[in-house]
XYZ file of C-alpha atoms in Angstrom:
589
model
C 7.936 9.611 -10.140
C 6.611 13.103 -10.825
C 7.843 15.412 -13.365
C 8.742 19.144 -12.181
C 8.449 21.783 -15.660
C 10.291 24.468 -15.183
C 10.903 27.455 -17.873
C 14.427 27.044 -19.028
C 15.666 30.302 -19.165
C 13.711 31.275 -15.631
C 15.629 27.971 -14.296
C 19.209 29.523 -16.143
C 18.523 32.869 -14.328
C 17.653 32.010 -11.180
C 20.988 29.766 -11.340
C 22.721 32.473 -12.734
C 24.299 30.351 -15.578
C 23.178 28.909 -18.621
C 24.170 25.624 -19.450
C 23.559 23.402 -22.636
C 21.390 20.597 -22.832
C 23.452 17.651 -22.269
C 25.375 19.919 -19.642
C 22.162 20.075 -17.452
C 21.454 16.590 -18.577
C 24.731 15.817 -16.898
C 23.997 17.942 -13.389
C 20.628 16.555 -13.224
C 22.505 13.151 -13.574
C 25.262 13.685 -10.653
C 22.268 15.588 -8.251
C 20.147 11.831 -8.650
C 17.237 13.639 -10.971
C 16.645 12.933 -14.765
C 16.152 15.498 -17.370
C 12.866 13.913 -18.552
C 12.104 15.395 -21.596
C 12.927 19.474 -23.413
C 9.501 20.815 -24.768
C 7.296 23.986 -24.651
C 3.902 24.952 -23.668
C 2.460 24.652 -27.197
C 3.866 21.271 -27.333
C 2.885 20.205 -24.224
C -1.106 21.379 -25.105
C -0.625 19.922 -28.702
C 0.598 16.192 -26.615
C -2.533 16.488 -24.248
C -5.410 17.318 -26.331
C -4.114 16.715 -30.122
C -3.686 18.007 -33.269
C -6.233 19.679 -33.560
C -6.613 21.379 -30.649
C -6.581 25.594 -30.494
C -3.406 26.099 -28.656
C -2.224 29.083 -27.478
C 0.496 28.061 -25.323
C 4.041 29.515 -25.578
C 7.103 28.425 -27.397
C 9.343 28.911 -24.889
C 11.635 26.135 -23.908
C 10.692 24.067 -20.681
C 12.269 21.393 -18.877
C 10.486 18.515 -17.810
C 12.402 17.316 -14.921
C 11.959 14.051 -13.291
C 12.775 14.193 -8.903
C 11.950 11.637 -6.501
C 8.500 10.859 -5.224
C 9.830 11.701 -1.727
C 12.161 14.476 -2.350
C 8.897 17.230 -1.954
C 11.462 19.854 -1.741
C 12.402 19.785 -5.623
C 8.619 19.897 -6.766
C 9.047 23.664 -7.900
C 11.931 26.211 -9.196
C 12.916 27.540 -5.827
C 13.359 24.770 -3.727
C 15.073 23.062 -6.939
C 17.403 26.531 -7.403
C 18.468 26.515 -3.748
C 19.366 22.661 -4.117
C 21.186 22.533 -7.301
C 23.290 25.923 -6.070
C 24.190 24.346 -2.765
C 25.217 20.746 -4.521
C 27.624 22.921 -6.197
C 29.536 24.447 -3.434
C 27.750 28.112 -4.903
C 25.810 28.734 -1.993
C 25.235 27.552 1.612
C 22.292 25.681 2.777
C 19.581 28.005 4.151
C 18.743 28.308 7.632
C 14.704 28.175 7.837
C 13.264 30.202 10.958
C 9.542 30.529 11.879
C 9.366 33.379 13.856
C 6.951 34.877 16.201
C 5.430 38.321 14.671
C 7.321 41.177 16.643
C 4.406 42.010 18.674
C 3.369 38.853 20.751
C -0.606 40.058 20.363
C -0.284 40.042 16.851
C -0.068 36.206 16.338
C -2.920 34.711 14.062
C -4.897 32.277 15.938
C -6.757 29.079 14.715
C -9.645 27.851 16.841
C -10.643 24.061 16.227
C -14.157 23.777 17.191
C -15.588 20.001 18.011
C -17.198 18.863 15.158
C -14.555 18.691 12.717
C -13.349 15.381 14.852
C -15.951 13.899 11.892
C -14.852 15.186 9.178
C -11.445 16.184 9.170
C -9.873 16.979 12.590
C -6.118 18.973 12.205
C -5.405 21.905 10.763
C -2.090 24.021 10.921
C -1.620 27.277 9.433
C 1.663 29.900 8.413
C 2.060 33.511 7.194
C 4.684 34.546 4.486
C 5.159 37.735 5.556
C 6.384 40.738 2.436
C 6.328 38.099 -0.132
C 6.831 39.345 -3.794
C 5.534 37.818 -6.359
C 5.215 38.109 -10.022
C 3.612 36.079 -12.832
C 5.849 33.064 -12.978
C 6.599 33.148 -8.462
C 2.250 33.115 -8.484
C 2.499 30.513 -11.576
C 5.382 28.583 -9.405
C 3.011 28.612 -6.327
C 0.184 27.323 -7.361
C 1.632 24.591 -9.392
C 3.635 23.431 -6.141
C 0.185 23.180 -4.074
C -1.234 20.946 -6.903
C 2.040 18.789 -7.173
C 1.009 18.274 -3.152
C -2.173 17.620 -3.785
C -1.798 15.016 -5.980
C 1.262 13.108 -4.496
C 1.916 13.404 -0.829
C -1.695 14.447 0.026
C -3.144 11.618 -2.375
C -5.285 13.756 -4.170
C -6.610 15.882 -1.208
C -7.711 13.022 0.885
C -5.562 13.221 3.481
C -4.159 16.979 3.296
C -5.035 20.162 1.367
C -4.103 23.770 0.885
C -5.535 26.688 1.560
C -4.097 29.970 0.218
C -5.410 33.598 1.012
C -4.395 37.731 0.919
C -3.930 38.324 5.057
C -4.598 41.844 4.208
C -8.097 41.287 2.843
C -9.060 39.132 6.128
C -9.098 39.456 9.919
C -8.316 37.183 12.468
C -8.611 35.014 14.474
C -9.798 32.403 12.529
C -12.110 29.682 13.128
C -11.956 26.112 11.999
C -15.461 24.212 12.324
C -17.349 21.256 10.401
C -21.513 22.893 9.757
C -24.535 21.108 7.861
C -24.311 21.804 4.013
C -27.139 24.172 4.130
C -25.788 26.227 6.617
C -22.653 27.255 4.287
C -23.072 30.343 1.731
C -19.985 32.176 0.358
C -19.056 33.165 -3.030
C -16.362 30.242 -3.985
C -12.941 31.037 -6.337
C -13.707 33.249 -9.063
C -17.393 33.210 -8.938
C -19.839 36.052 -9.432
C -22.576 34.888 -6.628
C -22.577 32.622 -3.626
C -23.863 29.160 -2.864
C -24.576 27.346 -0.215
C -22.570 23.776 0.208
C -25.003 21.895 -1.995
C -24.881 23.941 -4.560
C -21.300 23.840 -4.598
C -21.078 20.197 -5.050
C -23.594 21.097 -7.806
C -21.416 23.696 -9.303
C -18.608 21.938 -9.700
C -20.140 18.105 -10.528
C -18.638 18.473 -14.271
C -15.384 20.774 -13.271
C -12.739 19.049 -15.053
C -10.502 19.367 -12.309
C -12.603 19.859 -8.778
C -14.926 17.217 -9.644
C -12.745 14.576 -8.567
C -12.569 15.611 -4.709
C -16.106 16.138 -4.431
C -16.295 12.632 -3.360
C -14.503 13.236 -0.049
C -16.977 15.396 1.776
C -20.003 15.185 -0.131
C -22.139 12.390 1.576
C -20.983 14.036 5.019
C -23.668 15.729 6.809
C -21.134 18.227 8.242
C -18.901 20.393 5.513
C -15.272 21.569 6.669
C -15.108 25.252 6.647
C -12.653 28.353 7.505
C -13.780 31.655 8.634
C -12.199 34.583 9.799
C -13.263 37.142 12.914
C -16.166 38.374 10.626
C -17.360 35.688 9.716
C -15.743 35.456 5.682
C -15.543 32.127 4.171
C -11.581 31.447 3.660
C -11.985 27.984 2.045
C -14.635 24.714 2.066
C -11.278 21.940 2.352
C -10.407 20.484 0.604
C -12.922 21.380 -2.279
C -12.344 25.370 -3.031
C -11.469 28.588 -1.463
C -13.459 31.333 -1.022
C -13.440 34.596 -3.609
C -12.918 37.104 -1.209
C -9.648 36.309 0.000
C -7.836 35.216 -3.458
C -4.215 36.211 -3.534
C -2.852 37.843 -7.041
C 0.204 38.753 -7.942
C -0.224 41.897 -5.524
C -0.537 40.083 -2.405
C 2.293 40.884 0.156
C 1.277 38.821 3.120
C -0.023 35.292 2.249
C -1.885 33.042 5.079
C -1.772 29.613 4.558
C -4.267 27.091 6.024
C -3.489 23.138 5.780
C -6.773 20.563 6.579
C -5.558 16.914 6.993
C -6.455 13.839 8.317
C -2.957 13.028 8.664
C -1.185 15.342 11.154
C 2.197 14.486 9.792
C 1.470 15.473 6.434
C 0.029 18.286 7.127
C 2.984 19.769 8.846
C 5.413 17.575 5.927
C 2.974 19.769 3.175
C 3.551 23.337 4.962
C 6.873 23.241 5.694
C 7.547 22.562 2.350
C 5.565 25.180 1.169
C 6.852 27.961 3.455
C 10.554 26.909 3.366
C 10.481 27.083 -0.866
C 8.205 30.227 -1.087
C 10.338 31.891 1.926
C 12.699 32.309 -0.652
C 11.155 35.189 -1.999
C 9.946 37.241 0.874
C 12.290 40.462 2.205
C 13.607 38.854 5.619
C 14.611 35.789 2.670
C 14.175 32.019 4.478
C 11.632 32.731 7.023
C 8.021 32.342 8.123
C 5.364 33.754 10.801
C 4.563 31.530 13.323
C 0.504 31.126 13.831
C -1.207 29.526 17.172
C -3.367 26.306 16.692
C -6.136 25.948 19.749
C -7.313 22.874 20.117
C -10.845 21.576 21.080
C -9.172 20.692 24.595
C -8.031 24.168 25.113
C -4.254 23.052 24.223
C -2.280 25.321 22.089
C 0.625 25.032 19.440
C 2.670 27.371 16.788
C 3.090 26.012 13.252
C 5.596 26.127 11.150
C 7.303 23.405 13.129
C 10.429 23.767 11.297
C 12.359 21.681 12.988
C 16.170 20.362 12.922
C 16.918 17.564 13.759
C 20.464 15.303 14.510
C 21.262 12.253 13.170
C 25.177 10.445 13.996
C 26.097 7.942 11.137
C 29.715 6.198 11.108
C 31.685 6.594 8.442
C 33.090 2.873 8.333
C 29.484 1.762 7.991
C 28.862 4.491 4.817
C 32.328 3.066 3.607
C 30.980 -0.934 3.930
C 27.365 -0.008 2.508
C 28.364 1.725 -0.243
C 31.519 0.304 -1.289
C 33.868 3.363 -1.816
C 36.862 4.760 1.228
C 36.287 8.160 2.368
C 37.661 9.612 5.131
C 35.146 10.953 7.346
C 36.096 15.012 6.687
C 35.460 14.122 3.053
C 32.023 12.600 3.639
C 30.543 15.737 5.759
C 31.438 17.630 2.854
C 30.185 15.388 0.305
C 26.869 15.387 2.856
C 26.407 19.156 3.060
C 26.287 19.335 -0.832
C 23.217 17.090 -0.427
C 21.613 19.584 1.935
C 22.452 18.023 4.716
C 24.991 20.178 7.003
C 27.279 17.794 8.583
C 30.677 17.941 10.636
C 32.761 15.383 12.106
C 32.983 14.605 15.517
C 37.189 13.908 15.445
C 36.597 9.888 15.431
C 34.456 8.104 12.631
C 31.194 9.436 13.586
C 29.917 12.035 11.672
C 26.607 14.436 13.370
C 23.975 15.292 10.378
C 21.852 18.030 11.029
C 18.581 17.166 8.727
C 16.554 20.525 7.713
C 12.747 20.541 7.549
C 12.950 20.118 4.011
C 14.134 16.983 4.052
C 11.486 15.153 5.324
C 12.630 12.147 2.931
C 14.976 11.508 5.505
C 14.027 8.445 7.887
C 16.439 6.494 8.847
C 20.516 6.339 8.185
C 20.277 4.411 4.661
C 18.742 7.405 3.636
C 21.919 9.359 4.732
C 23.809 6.877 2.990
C 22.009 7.317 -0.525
C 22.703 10.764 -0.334
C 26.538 9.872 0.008
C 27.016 7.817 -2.428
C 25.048 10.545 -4.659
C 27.111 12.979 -4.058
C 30.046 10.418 -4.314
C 28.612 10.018 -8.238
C 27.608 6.502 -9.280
C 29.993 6.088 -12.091
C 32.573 6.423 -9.543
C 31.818 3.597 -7.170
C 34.761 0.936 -8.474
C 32.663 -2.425 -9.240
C 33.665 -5.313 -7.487
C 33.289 -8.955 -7.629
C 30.891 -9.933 -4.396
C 33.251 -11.790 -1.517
C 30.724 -14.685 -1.116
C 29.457 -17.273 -3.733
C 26.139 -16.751 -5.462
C 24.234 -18.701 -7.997
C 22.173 -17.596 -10.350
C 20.549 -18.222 -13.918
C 19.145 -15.729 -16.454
C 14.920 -15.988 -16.667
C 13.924 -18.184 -19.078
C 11.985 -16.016 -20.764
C 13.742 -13.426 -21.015
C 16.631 -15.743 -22.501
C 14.792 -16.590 -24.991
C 13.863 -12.869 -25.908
C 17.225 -11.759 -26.281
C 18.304 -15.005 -28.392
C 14.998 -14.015 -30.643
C 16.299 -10.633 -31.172
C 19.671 -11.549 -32.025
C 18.126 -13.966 -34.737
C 15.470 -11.198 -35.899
C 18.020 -8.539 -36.296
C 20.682 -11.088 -38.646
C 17.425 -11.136 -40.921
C 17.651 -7.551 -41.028
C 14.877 -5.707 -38.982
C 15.932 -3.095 -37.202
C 14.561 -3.159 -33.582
C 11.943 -1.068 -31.670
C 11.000 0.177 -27.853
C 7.583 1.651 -28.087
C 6.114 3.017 -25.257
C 4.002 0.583 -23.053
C 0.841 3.564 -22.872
C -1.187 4.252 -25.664
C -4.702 6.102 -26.350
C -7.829 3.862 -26.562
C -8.112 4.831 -29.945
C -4.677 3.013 -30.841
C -5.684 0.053 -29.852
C -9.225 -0.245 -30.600
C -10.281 2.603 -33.103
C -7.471 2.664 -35.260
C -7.060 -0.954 -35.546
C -10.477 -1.278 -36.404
C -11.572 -3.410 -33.187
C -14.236 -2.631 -30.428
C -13.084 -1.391 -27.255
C -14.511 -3.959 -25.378
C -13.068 -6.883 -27.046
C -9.151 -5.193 -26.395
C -9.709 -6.507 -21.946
C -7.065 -3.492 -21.490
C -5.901 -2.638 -18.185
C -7.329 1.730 -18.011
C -5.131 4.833 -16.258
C -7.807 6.063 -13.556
C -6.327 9.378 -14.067
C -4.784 9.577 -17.611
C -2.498 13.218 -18.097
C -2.744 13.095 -21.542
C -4.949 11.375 -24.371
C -1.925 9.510 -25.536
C -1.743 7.405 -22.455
C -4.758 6.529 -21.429
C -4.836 2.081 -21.341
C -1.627 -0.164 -21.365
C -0.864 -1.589 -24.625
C -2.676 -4.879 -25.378
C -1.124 -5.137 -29.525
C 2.882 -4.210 -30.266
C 0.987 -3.265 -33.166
C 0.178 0.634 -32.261
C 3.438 1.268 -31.082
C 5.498 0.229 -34.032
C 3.465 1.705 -36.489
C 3.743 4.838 -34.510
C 7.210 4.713 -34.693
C 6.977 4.301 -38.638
C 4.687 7.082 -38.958
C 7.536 9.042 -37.125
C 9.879 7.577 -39.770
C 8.426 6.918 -43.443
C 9.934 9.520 -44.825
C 13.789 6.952 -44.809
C 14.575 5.072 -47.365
C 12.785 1.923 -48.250
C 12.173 -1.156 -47.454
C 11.259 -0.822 -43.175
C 11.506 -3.500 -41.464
C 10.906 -3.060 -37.576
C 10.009 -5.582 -35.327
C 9.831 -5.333 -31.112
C 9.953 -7.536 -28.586
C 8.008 -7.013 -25.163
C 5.734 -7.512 -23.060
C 1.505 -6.847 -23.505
C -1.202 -6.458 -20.278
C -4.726 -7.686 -20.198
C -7.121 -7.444 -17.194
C -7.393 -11.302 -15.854
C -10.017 -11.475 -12.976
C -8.208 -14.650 -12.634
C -4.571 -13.261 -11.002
C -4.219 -11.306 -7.865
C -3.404 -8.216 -9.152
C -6.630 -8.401 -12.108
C -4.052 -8.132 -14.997
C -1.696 -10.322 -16.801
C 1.364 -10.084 -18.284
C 1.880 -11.611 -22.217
C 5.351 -11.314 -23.933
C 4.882 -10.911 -27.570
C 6.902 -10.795 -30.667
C 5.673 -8.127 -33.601
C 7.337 -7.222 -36.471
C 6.265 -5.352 -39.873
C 7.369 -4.791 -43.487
C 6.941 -1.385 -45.461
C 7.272 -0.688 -48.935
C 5.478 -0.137 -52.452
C 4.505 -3.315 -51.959
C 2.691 -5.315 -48.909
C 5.902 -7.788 -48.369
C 3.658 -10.533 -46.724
C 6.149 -13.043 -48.156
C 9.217 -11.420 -45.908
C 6.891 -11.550 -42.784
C 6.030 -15.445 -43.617
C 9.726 -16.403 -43.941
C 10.899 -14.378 -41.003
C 7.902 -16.601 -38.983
C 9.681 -19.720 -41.086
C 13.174 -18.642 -39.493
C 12.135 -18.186 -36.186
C 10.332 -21.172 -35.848
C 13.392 -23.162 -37.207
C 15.654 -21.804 -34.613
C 12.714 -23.033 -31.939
C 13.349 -26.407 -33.337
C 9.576 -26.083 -34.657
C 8.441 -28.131 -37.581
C 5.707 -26.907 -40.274
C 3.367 -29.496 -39.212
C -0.724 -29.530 -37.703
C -0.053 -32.135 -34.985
C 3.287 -31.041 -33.304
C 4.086 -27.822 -34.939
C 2.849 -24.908 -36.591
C 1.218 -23.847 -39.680
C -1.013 -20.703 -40.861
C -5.147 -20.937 -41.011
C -6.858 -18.323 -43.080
C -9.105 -15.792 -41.442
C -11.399 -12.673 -41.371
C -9.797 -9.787 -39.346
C -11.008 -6.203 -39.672
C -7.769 -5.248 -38.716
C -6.288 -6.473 -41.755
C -7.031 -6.725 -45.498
C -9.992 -9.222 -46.926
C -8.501 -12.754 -47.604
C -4.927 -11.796 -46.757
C -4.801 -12.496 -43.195
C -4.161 -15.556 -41.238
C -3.542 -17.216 -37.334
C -0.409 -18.887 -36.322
C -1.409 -22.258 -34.836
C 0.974 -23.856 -32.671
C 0.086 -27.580 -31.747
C -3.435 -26.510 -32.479
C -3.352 -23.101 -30.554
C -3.824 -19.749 -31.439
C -0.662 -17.617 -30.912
C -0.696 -15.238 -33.159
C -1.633 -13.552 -36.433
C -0.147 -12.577 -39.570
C -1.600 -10.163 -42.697
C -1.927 -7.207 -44.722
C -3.055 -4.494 -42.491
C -6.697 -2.972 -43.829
C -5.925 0.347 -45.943
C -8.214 2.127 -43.081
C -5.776 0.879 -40.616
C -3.111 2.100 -42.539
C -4.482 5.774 -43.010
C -5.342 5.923 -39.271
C -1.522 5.853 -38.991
C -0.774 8.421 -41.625
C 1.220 5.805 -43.785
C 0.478 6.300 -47.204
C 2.229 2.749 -48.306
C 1.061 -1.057 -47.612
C 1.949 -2.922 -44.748
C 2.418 -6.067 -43.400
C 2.100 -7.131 -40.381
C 3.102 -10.333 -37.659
C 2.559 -10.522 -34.051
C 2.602 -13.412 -31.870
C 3.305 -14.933 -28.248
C 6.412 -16.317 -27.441
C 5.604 -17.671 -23.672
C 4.521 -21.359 -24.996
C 8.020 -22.095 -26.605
C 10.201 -21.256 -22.944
């Protein structure tokens, strides 16, 4: 789900109350969102790039904010502000207008010509009209383009954005698809211009434009947007053009949306115009612009529209599993955005806003209900029909493991499931290739860039966080591993493992042999080379010379067992030995 960070005290103003931590933690809670994580800029650079990176970053405190991949209306401050305000009876809901400008011949036009049909055939198009911005509204919109960009429009490929100063251009504009070499303009914040080529040229090793390249690049036709005099507004979905840029000057922003989707394109600009609105002088509306199609057809855009939906309140009451009467639930239902009024009878008529274009069908009504009903307040019940059921296996046997693990005194561990290459390859002194681990395509930080394939990382991580408590540690975790496995369906596998360590003055590879000796006995597991287990002596880099060995079970490999290699140890920032089991606890279900 994506992650929304918003400046606490901008988020405290524009709310016009402060709140502590675990009192947002709480609203976020009974609004359906998650209060992620509480960081700062510096931090945030420091997580992404290390150490020793030169930050520069702020300290002031953000919120990382986790909303719902569909909810596109809570991927910035505004539309979040307006949300949380009217959830709490502080404010109405908004009534979004896209209106025509006051003189009829003043409407910006779009002209579709024929060959974008190849490349990428719809565009729509808005104007915020007496917007004002400042550093953190321009900061705000930008981010909430990108957030677009990378979930609803799936990284550009089916919609993108084009932003531009209205008073630096002159319509009407002209959407068209030409030949690479027949496209010069100077792009975003360069000093010269380039034809289309070049661009892809330019920007082949951009850290962040180089991955939509791929979408237009082997095309022999280039989108592009130009206004009466010819000005490049934007090659979509790659990179605007200089001349139009908006700053934090810019009153009267025109907004241009490519797609291959039509949908999504008008999803992606009403969402745009209806949280940005919020800041222009006529507050919560737009300027309608004409699209003319190839076949001479015409439309305005923003669509904005309203729409009715009639839901019975007996149903909400049976799904759910609470008793409202139906006055209560319209007003539990505008809270949630949703401005909704009874009828007299049962039924209940929703009026859904063009923000809430997660809105589909009546369950999603119904969500929203029990939402603003709270959670923690639907009474649990007993089911009225008979069921049978039986806990997995495996899992069974992972919660009777812990309970055994923790009587021997190790305390236990949940270590993230992402890690950095370097954790589990570099740092446990084995090559990359030999880990099979399952790679992000698009990693946000260095710290998650594979899925685990060791427990190992992760709990000494977490003692590296902790060495400074008194001694002995003893941690040990309990979860599951991924490899790539051409083998399965989805090319990955699944490997529940047991790990657990010892720290102190001394390595402790004793304690880690007789917690193995107590597990296996509560397996039923003799010390035996035909039918049970015993240890075989090996070479591992990971761990120190002649003090590491594999845990055969019936012959198998399963696991290992050691003194973890002083190298390994340093990698970790541990100053004291350590000793080290891990091993997989599938064969015994």
């Amino acid at each position: 789900m994506p992650t929304v960070s918003i400046k606490r005290d901008l988020l405290f103003k524009a709310l016009n109350q402060t709140y502590t931590e675990e009192e947002f933690t709480f609203l976020c809670f009974d609004f359906g969102l998650e209060l992620d994580d509480v960081t700062s800029e510096r931090q945030m650079i420091i997580k992404e790039q290390g150490v020793n990176a030169i930050v520069d970053g702020s300290d002031d405190v953000i919120y990382r904010i986790e909303v719902p991949a569909n909810r596109y209306d809570l991927l910035c401050l505004e539309g979040l502000v307006v949300a949380l305000l009217v959830f709490q009876s502080r404010m109405q809901f908004p009534h979004y207008k896209a209106l025509n400008p006051g003189d009829p011949k003043g409407i910006q036009r779009m002209f579709i010509k024929p060959n974008t049909k190849t490349i990428r055939p719809h565009v729509v198009a808005a104007v915020l009209r007496d917007i004002t911005f400042d550093t953190e509204v321009y900061a705000s919109f930008i981010d909430l383009q990108e957030k677009l960009h990378q979930n609803l429009a799936r990284r550009r490929t089916l919609v993108s954005v084009g932003t531009h100063d209205l008073d630096t251009i002159q319509g009407p504009f002209t959407y068209d698809a030409l030949p690479p070499d027949q496209i010069k303009f100077k792009p975003l914040n360069q000093d010269k211009e380039y034809t289309g080529k070049e661009i892809m040229e330019l920007y082949a090793n951009h850290a962040q434009l180089k991955q939509y390249l791929h979408i237009i690049k082997d095309s022999p036709y280039y989108p592009i947007i130009t206004d009466a005099n010819g000005v490049v507004l934007s090659l979509p979905p790659i990179i605007n053009g200089d001349h139009s840029k908006i700053k934090v000057t810019t009153k009267n922003v025109f907004i241009e949306v490519t797609a291959t989707d039509l949908q999504k394109a008008h999803i992606v600009l009403d969402t745009i115009v209806t949280a940005f609105s919020y800041h222009c002088k006529n507050r919560f509306t737009s300027e309608k612009c004409e699209i003319v199609w190839t076949d001479g057809s015409k439309h305005k855009t923003p669509l904005l529209t309203y729409r009715k939906e009639v839901i019975d309140t007996k149903k909400v009451n049976e799904y759910i599993g609470f008793k409202v009467q139906a006055g209560e639930l319209a007003g539990m239902l505008t809270r949630m955005c949703l401005q909704s009024k009874t009828t007299g009878g049962a039924d209940i008529v929703v009026r859904v806003p063009p923000t809430r274009h997660d809105i589909l069908h009546a369950v999603d009504i119904y969500e929203d209900a029990a939402i603003a009903f709270g959670y923690n307040n639907i009474v649990k019940k007993e089911p009225n029909f008979a069921t049978v059921a039986i806990q997995d296996p495996l899992n069974k046997l992972s919660n009777q493991l812990r309970h055994e693990i923790a009587y021997a005194g190790f305390a236990e561990v949940l270590s993230f499931s992402l890690c950095s290459k370097d954790d589990i390859s570099t740092k446990l002194k084995i090559p990359y290739e030999e880990t099979k681990a399952v790679e992000i395509s698009n990693p946000k930080t260095l710290e998650f860039q594979v899925v685990r394939t060791s427990l190992i990382p992760g709990l000494l991580k977490s003692l590296s966080f902790n060495k400074d408590v008194p001694l002995p540690i003893k941690l040990f975790e309990i979860s599951d591993v991924v490899f790539c496995d051409e083998t399965t369906d989805t090319g990955a596998r699944n490997v529940r493992k047991l790990c657990a360590l010892y720290y102190d003055k001394r390595a402790g590879f004793e304690y880690l042999h007789g917690l193995l000796d107590r597990v296996m006995q509560v397996l039923d597991i003799p010390w035996e080379k035909e039918g049970g287990y015993y240890l075989n002596a090996i070479n591992d880099d990971t761990f120190f010379p002649k003090r590491a060995a594999e845990i055969l079970w019936r012959g198998n490999r399963i696991g290992k067992i050691g003194v973890l290699h002083p190298e390994v140890i340093n990698a970790f920032d541990l100053p004291l030995p350590c000793s080290v089991m891990e091993m997989n606890i599938e064969p015994f279900v």
